[in-house]
CSV table of C-alpha atoms in Angstrom, one decimal:
chain,number,residue,atom,x,y,z
M,1,UNK,CA,89.2,114.7,102.3
M,2,UNK,CA,86.6,117.5,102.4
M,3,UNK,CA,85.4,116.4,105.9
M,4,UNK,CA,88.8,116.6,107.4
M,5,UNK,CA,89.4,120.0,105.8
M,6,UNK,CA,86.0,121.2,107.1
M,7,UNK,CA,86.8,119.8,110.6
M,8,UNK,CA,90.2,121.5,110.6
M,9,UNK,CA,88.7,124.9,109.7
M,10,UNK,CA,85.9,124.4,112.2
M,11,UNK,CA,88.2,123.6,115.1
M,12,UNK,CA,90.6,126.4,114.2
M,13,UNK,CA,87.7,128.9,114.3
M,14,UNK,CA,86.3,127.4,117.5
M,15,UNK,CA,89.7,127.7,119.2
M,16,UNK,CA,90.1,131.3,118.1
M,17,UNK,CA,86.8,132.0,119.8
M,18,UNK,CA,87.9,130.2,122.9
M,19,UNK,CA,91.7,130.6,123.0
M,20,UNK,CA,92.1,128.9,126.4
M,21,UNK,CA,90.3,125.7,125.5
M,22,UNK,CA,92.9,122.9,125.3
M,23,UNK,CA,90.4,120.4,123.9
M,24,UNK,CA,89.7,122.6,120.9
M,25,UNK,CA,93.4,123.3,120.4
M,26,UNK,CA,94.1,119.5,120.4
M,27,UNK,CA,91.4,118.8,117.9
M,28,UNK,CA,92.4,121.6,115.7
M,29,UNK,CA,96.0,120.5,115.4
M,30,UNK,CA,95.0,116.9,114.9
M,31,UNK,CA,92.8,117.8,111.9
M,32,UNK,CA,95.4,120.3,110.6
M,33,UNK,CA,98.0,117.4,110.7
M,34,UNK,CA,95.6,115.1,108.9
M,35,UNK,CA,95.2,117.8,106.2
M,36,UNK,CA,99.0,118.3,105.9
M,37,UNK,CA,98.8,121.8,107.3
M,38,UNK,CA,101.9,121.2,109.4
M,39,UNK,CA,103.0,124.8,110.1
M,40,UNK,CA,99.6,125.7,111.5
M,41,UNK,CA,99.5,122.4,113.5
M,42,UNK,CA,102.9,123.2,115.1
M,43,UNK,CA,101.7,126.6,116.2
M,44,UNK,CA,98.7,125.1,117.8
M,45,UNK,CA,100.6,122.2,119.4
M,46,UNK,CA,103.0,124.8,120.9
M,47,UNK,CA,100.0,126.8,122.2
M,48,UNK,CA,98.5,123.6,123.7
M,49,UNK,CA,101.7,123.0,125.5
M,50,UNK,CA,101.7,126.5,127.0
M,51,UNK,CA,98.0,125.9,128.1
M,52,UNK,CA,98.7,122.4,129.3
M,53,UNK,CA,102.3,121.8,130.2
M,54,UNK,CA,101.5,118.2,131.1
M,55,UNK,CA,100.3,117.4,127.6
M,56,UNK,CA,101.8,114.1,126.4
M,57,UNK,CA,100.8,114.4,122.7
M,58,UNK,CA,101.7,118.0,121.9
M,59,UNK,CA,105.5,117.4,122.5
M,60,UNK,CA,105.4,114.5,120.1
M,61,UNK,CA,103.8,116.7,117.4
M,62,UNK,CA,106.4,119.4,118.0
M,63,UNK,CA,109.2,116.7,117.9
M,64,UNK,CA,107.8,115.4,114.6
M,65,UNK,CA,107.9,118.9,113.2
M,66,UNK,CA,111.5,119.4,114.4
M,67,UNK,CA,112.5,116.1,112.7
M,68,UNK,CA,110.8,117.2,109.5
M,69,UNK,CA,112.9,120.4,109.6
M,70,UNK,CA,116.1,118.3,110.3
M,71,UNK,CA,116.4,119.8,113.8
M,72,UNK,CA,117.1,116.6,115.6
M,73,UNK,CA,118.5,118.2,118.7
M,74,UNK,CA,115.2,120.2,119.1
M,75,UNK,CA,113.2,117.0,118.6
M,76,UNK,CA,115.1,115.3,121.4
M,77,UNK,CA,114.5,118.2,123.8
M,78,UNK,CA,110.7,118.0,123.1
M,79,UNK,CA,110.4,114.4,124.3
M,80,UNK,CA,113.2,114.2,126.9
M,81,UNK,CA,110.9,114.8,129.9
M,82,UNK,CA,107.8,112.9,128.7
M,83,UNK,CA,106.8,110.0,130.9
M,84,UNK,CA,107.1,106.8,128.9
M,85,UNK,CA,103.7,105.2,129.5
M,86,UNK,CA,100.7,104.5,127.4
M,87,UNK,CA,101.2,105.5,123.7
M,88,UNK,CA,104.5,107.2,124.7
M,89,UNK,CA,106.0,103.9,125.9
M,90,UNK,CA,106.8,103.3,122.2
M,91,UNK,CA,106.5,106.8,120.7
M,92,UNK,CA,109.2,108.4,122.8
M,93,UNK,CA,111.9,105.7,122.2
M,94,UNK,CA,111.1,105.9,118.5
M,95,UNK,CA,111.4,109.7,118.3
M,96,UNK,CA,114.6,109.6,120.4
M,97,UNK,CA,116.1,106.8,118.3
M,98,UNK,CA,115.3,108.5,114.9
M,99,UNK,CA,116.5,111.9,116.2
M,100,UNK,CA,119.8,110.3,117.3
M,101,UNK,CA,120.1,108.5,114.0
M,102,UNK,CA,119.6,111.9,112.3
M,103,UNK,CA,122.5,113.2,114.3
M,104,UNK,CA,124.5,110.1,113.1
M,105,UNK,CA,124.7,108.8,116.6
M,106,UNK,CA,123.8,105.2,115.7
M,107,UNK,CA,124.8,103.5,118.9
M,108,UNK,CA,122.9,106.0,121.0
M,109,UNK,CA,119.9,105.6,118.7
M,110,UNK,CA,120.0,101.8,119.2
M,111,UNK,CA,120.3,102.3,122.9
M,112,UNK,CA,117.2,104.6,122.9
M,113,UNK,CA,115.3,102.0,120.8
M,114,UNK,CA,116.2,99.2,123.3
M,115,UNK,CA,113.4,100.6,125.6
M,116,UNK,CA,110.9,99.0,123.2
M,117,UNK,CA,112.2,95.5,124.1
M,118,UNK,CA,111.2,95.9,127.8
M,119,UNK,CA,107.6,96.8,126.9
M,120,UNK,CA,105.1,93.9,127.0
M,121,UNK,CA,103.4,92.7,123.8
M,122,UNK,CA,104.4,92.9,120.1
M,123,UNK,CA,107.0,95.7,120.5
M,124,UNK,CA,110.0,93.5,120.1
M,125,UNK,CA,109.3,93.1,116.4
M,126,UNK,CA,108.8,96.9,116.1
M,127,UNK,CA,112.2,97.3,117.9
M,128,UNK,CA,113.9,94.9,115.5
M,129,UNK,CA,112.4,96.6,112.4
M,130,UNK,CA,113.4,100.1,113.4
M,131,UNK,CA,116.9,98.9,114.5
M,132,UNK,CA,117.3,97.3,111.1
M,133,UNK,CA,116.3,100.6,109.4
M,134,UNK,CA,118.7,102.6,111.5
M,135,UNK,CA,121.6,100.2,111.0
M,136,UNK,CA,120.8,100.1,107.2
M,137,UNK,CA,120.9,103.9,107.0
M,138,UNK,CA,124.2,103.9,108.9
M,139,UNK,CA,125.7,101.5,106.4
M,140,UNK,CA,126.1,98.7,109.1
M,141,UNK,CA,124.9,96.1,106.6
M,142,UNK,CA,125.7,92.9,108.6
M,143,UNK,CA,124.0,94.1,111.7
M,144,UNK,CA,121.1,95.4,109.6
M,145,UNK,CA,120.6,92.0,108.0
M,146,UNK,CA,120.5,90.3,111.4
M,147,UNK,CA,117.9,92.8,112.6
M,148,UNK,CA,115.8,92.4,109.4
M,149,UNK,CA,115.9,88.6,109.8
M,150,UNK,CA,114.7,88.9,113.4
M,151,UNK,CA,111.9,91.1,112.1
M,152,UNK,CA,110.8,88.5,109.7
M,153,UNK,CA,111.0,85.7,112.3
M,154,UNK,CA,109.1,87.7,114.9
M,155,UNK,CA,105.9,86.5,116.5
M,156,UNK,CA,103.6,89.3,115.2
M,157,UNK,CA,102.0,89.8,111.8
M,158,UNK,CA,104.3,91.6,109.3
M,159,UNK,CA,103.3,94.9,107.8
M,160,UNK,CA,103.6,95.4,104.1
M,161,UNK,CA,106.0,98.2,104.9
M,162,UNK,CA,108.4,95.9,106.8
M,163,UNK,CA,108.4,93.3,104.0
M,164,UNK,CA,109.0,96.0,101.4
M,165,UNK,CA,111.9,97.3,103.5
M,166,UNK,CA,113.6,93.9,103.8
M,167,UNK,CA,113.1,93.1,100.1
M,168,UNK,CA,114.7,96.5,99.2
M,169,UNK,CA,117.6,95.8,101.6
M,170,UNK,CA,118.2,92.4,100.0
M,171,UNK,CA,118.1,93.8,96.4
M,172,UNK,CA,120.5,96.6,97.3
M,173,UNK,CA,122.9,94.0,98.8
M,174,UNK,CA,122.9,91.7,95.7
M,175,UNK,CA,120.4,89.2,97.0
M,176,UNK,CA,117.8,89.5,94.2
M,177,UNK,CA,116.6,85.8,94.5
M,178,UNK,CA,116.0,86.1,98.2
M,179,UNK,CA,114.2,89.4,97.7
M,180,UNK,CA,111.9,87.7,95.1
M,181,UNK,CA,111.2,84.8,97.4
M,182,UNK,CA,110.2,87.2,100.1
């Protein structure tokens, strides 16, 4: 909205005035992303990384930009050295998995995704959902169905997005009644 646009402009101006201020750069690219100003956000994320090589968020932003451009190899290289802790414990495996899926390396994608199963909490269901999507995209229908079923039977609350994806899969595979029941 207007507030986000104003914040993006404010932080971009502030960062120009203090071009070594990592905090201002971070806030600027966050608000730019929220405003859909992706190219500018990528420039600032790259600048943040040169100011703070230990940044754990800027590489994710750059990886997302690379995926958007269809440059999956570049996306992988942005996250390969990130420590997988905190937010990155699930973000890095997701970026790796989808980048590998983009390169049509489905088995490697599933292997990268498997890291989610070792993390405590509700991530097993997240793993199953993304595995289902990757298998579905790769045309591995039987395995995708198994992973979708595991998603539905998981412990955590289901997102509307996951229910829609399973229903879509069922419809595309001739199971209209099951889709409607869902």
